[in-house]
């Protein structure tokens, strides 16, 4: 995919556990967008979002998109300091768009 999109010069791949990778990236990178597609029904979304809630890897306006099973619960977002932007459901899964809570929207 990186070769096809001609982004291989701007990309980095890491073959390790996601939380280890995030910890290693701390202080090195800040992301505008985060896309997660973890194995379904293992609560991995919550683990990564818990880490990101106290991390410097994301900005105030970073958009986090999570692909999850249709029945994945995200009711804990507010407790972590996040807000749900929107949720888009498909036949077998959903995409959940998240940002840090308390961000002022400018129209």
Tab-separated table of C-alpha atoms in Angstrom:
chain	number	residue	atom	x	y	z
A	1	UNK	CA	0.000	0.000	0.000
A	2	UNK	CA	2.801	2.438	0.807
A	3	UNK	CA	4.450	1.843	-2.557
A	4	UNK	CA	1.115	2.084	-4.378
A	5	UNK	CA	0.274	5.413	-2.714
A	6	UNK	CA	3.861	6.644	-3.133
A	7	UNK	CA	4.082	7.346	0.596
A	8	UNK	CA	6.852	4.902	1.478
A	9	UNK	CA	9.372	7.752	1.875
A	10	UNK	CA	7.087	9.452	4.421
A	11	UNK	CA	6.072	6.338	6.344
A	12	UNK	CA	7.434	4.135	9.057
A	13	UNK	CA	6.247	0.641	9.896
A	14	UNK	CA	6.685	-0.958	13.292
A	15	UNK	CA	6.288	-4.652	14.030
A	16	UNK	CA	5.517	-4.680	17.725
A	17	UNK	CA	2.698	-4.470	20.218
A	18	UNK	CA	0.698	-1.257	19.748
A	19	UNK	CA	1.218	0.023	23.297
A	20	UNK	CA	4.974	-0.560	23.057
A	21	UNK	CA	5.036	1.276	19.737
A	22	UNK	CA	3.043	4.210	21.125
A	23	UNK	CA	5.368	4.465	24.113
A	24	UNK	CA	8.405	4.474	21.813
A	25	UNK	CA	6.897	7.192	19.620
A	26	UNK	CA	6.149	9.440	22.603
A	27	UNK	CA	8.002	12.739	22.263
A	28	UNK	CA	8.975	11.931	18.666
A	29	UNK	CA	5.702	12.278	16.759
A	30	UNK	CA	2.337	14.031	17.003
A	31	UNK	CA	-0.522	12.810	14.837
A	32	UNK	CA	-3.302	14.758	13.106
A	33	UNK	CA	-5.251	11.552	12.470
A	34	UNK	CA	-5.183	8.172	14.166
A	35	UNK	CA	-6.925	5.204	12.540
A	36	UNK	CA	-7.368	2.037	14.577
A	37	UNK	CA	-8.608	-1.282	13.267
A	38	UNK	CA	-7.787	-3.695	16.077
A	39	UNK	CA	-9.074	-7.251	16.308
A	40	UNK	CA	-12.722	-6.989	17.343
A	41	UNK	CA	-14.122	-7.720	20.802
A	42	UNK	CA	-10.830	-7.731	22.709
A	43	UNK	CA	-11.186	-4.276	24.336
A	44	UNK	CA	-8.028	-3.097	22.561
A	45	UNK	CA	-9.732	0.170	21.547
A	46	UNK	CA	-10.160	1.102	25.207
A	47	UNK	CA	-6.525	0.270	26.003
A	48	UNK	CA	-5.199	2.475	23.196
A	49	UNK	CA	-7.633	5.314	23.941
A	50	UNK	CA	-6.694	5.165	27.618
A	51	UNK	CA	-3.043	5.542	26.646
A	52	UNK	CA	-3.756	8.348	24.179
A	53	UNK	CA	-5.847	10.262	26.730
A	54	UNK	CA	-2.672	11.154	28.632
A	55	UNK	CA	-0.293	11.177	25.693
A	56	UNK	CA	1.488	13.911	23.775
A	57	UNK	CA	1.062	11.892	20.563
A	58	UNK	CA	-2.197	13.677	19.780
A	59	UNK	CA	-3.159	17.326	19.459
A	60	UNK	CA	-6.321	18.925	20.818
A	61	UNK	CA	-7.816	18.656	17.329
A	62	UNK	CA	-6.504	15.208	16.378
A	63	UNK	CA	-9.263	13.048	14.947
A	64	UNK	CA	-9.239	9.426	16.045
A	65	UNK	CA	-11.151	6.953	13.902
A	66	UNK	CA	-11.821	3.513	15.331
A	67	UNK	CA	-13.135	0.609	13.297
A	68	UNK	CA	-14.962	-1.760	15.638
A	69	UNK	CA	-17.698	-4.351	15.764
A	70	UNK	CA	-21.224	-2.954	15.805
A	71	UNK	CA	-21.714	-3.840	19.474
A	72	UNK	CA	-18.452	-2.346	20.818
A	73	UNK	CA	-19.235	-0.036	23.741
A	74	UNK	CA	-17.679	3.436	23.747
A	75	UNK	CA	-19.633	4.833	26.710
A	76	UNK	CA	-16.344	5.408	28.564
A	77	UNK	CA	-15.097	8.102	26.136
A	78	UNK	CA	-16.129	11.041	28.310
A	79	UNK	CA	-14.347	9.528	31.331
A	80	UNK	CA	-11.138	9.500	29.273
A	81	UNK	CA	-11.587	13.108	28.133
A	82	UNK	CA	-12.837	12.325	24.637
A	83	UNK	CA	-16.001	13.261	22.762
A	84	UNK	CA	-17.816	11.343	20.054
A	85	UNK	CA	-17.917	13.336	16.804
A	86	UNK	CA	-19.972	10.810	14.834
A	87	UNK	CA	-20.573	7.131	14.359
A	88	UNK	CA	-21.113	5.469	10.981
A	89	UNK	CA	-22.563	1.955	10.941
A	90	UNK	CA	-22.089	-0.605	8.206
A	91	UNK	CA	-23.440	-4.152	7.819
A	92	UNK	CA	-20.957	-5.816	10.164
A	93	UNK	CA	-18.997	-3.023	11.836
A	94	UNK	CA	-18.832	0.693	12.544
A	95	UNK	CA	-16.445	3.621	12.386
A	96	UNK	CA	-16.370	5.857	15.433
A	97	UNK	CA	-14.912	9.376	15.074
A	98	UNK	CA	-13.473	10.797	18.286
A	99	UNK	CA	-11.742	14.002	19.444
A	100	UNK	CA	-10.636	15.429	22.751
A	101	UNK	CA	-13.572	16.759	24.757
A	102	UNK	CA	-13.980	20.439	25.510
A	103	UNK	CA	-12.606	21.576	22.171
A	104	UNK	CA	-14.426	24.670	20.931
A	105	UNK	CA	-15.989	24.288	17.526
A	106	UNK	CA	-15.487	27.244	15.163
A	107	UNK	CA	-18.183	27.563	12.505
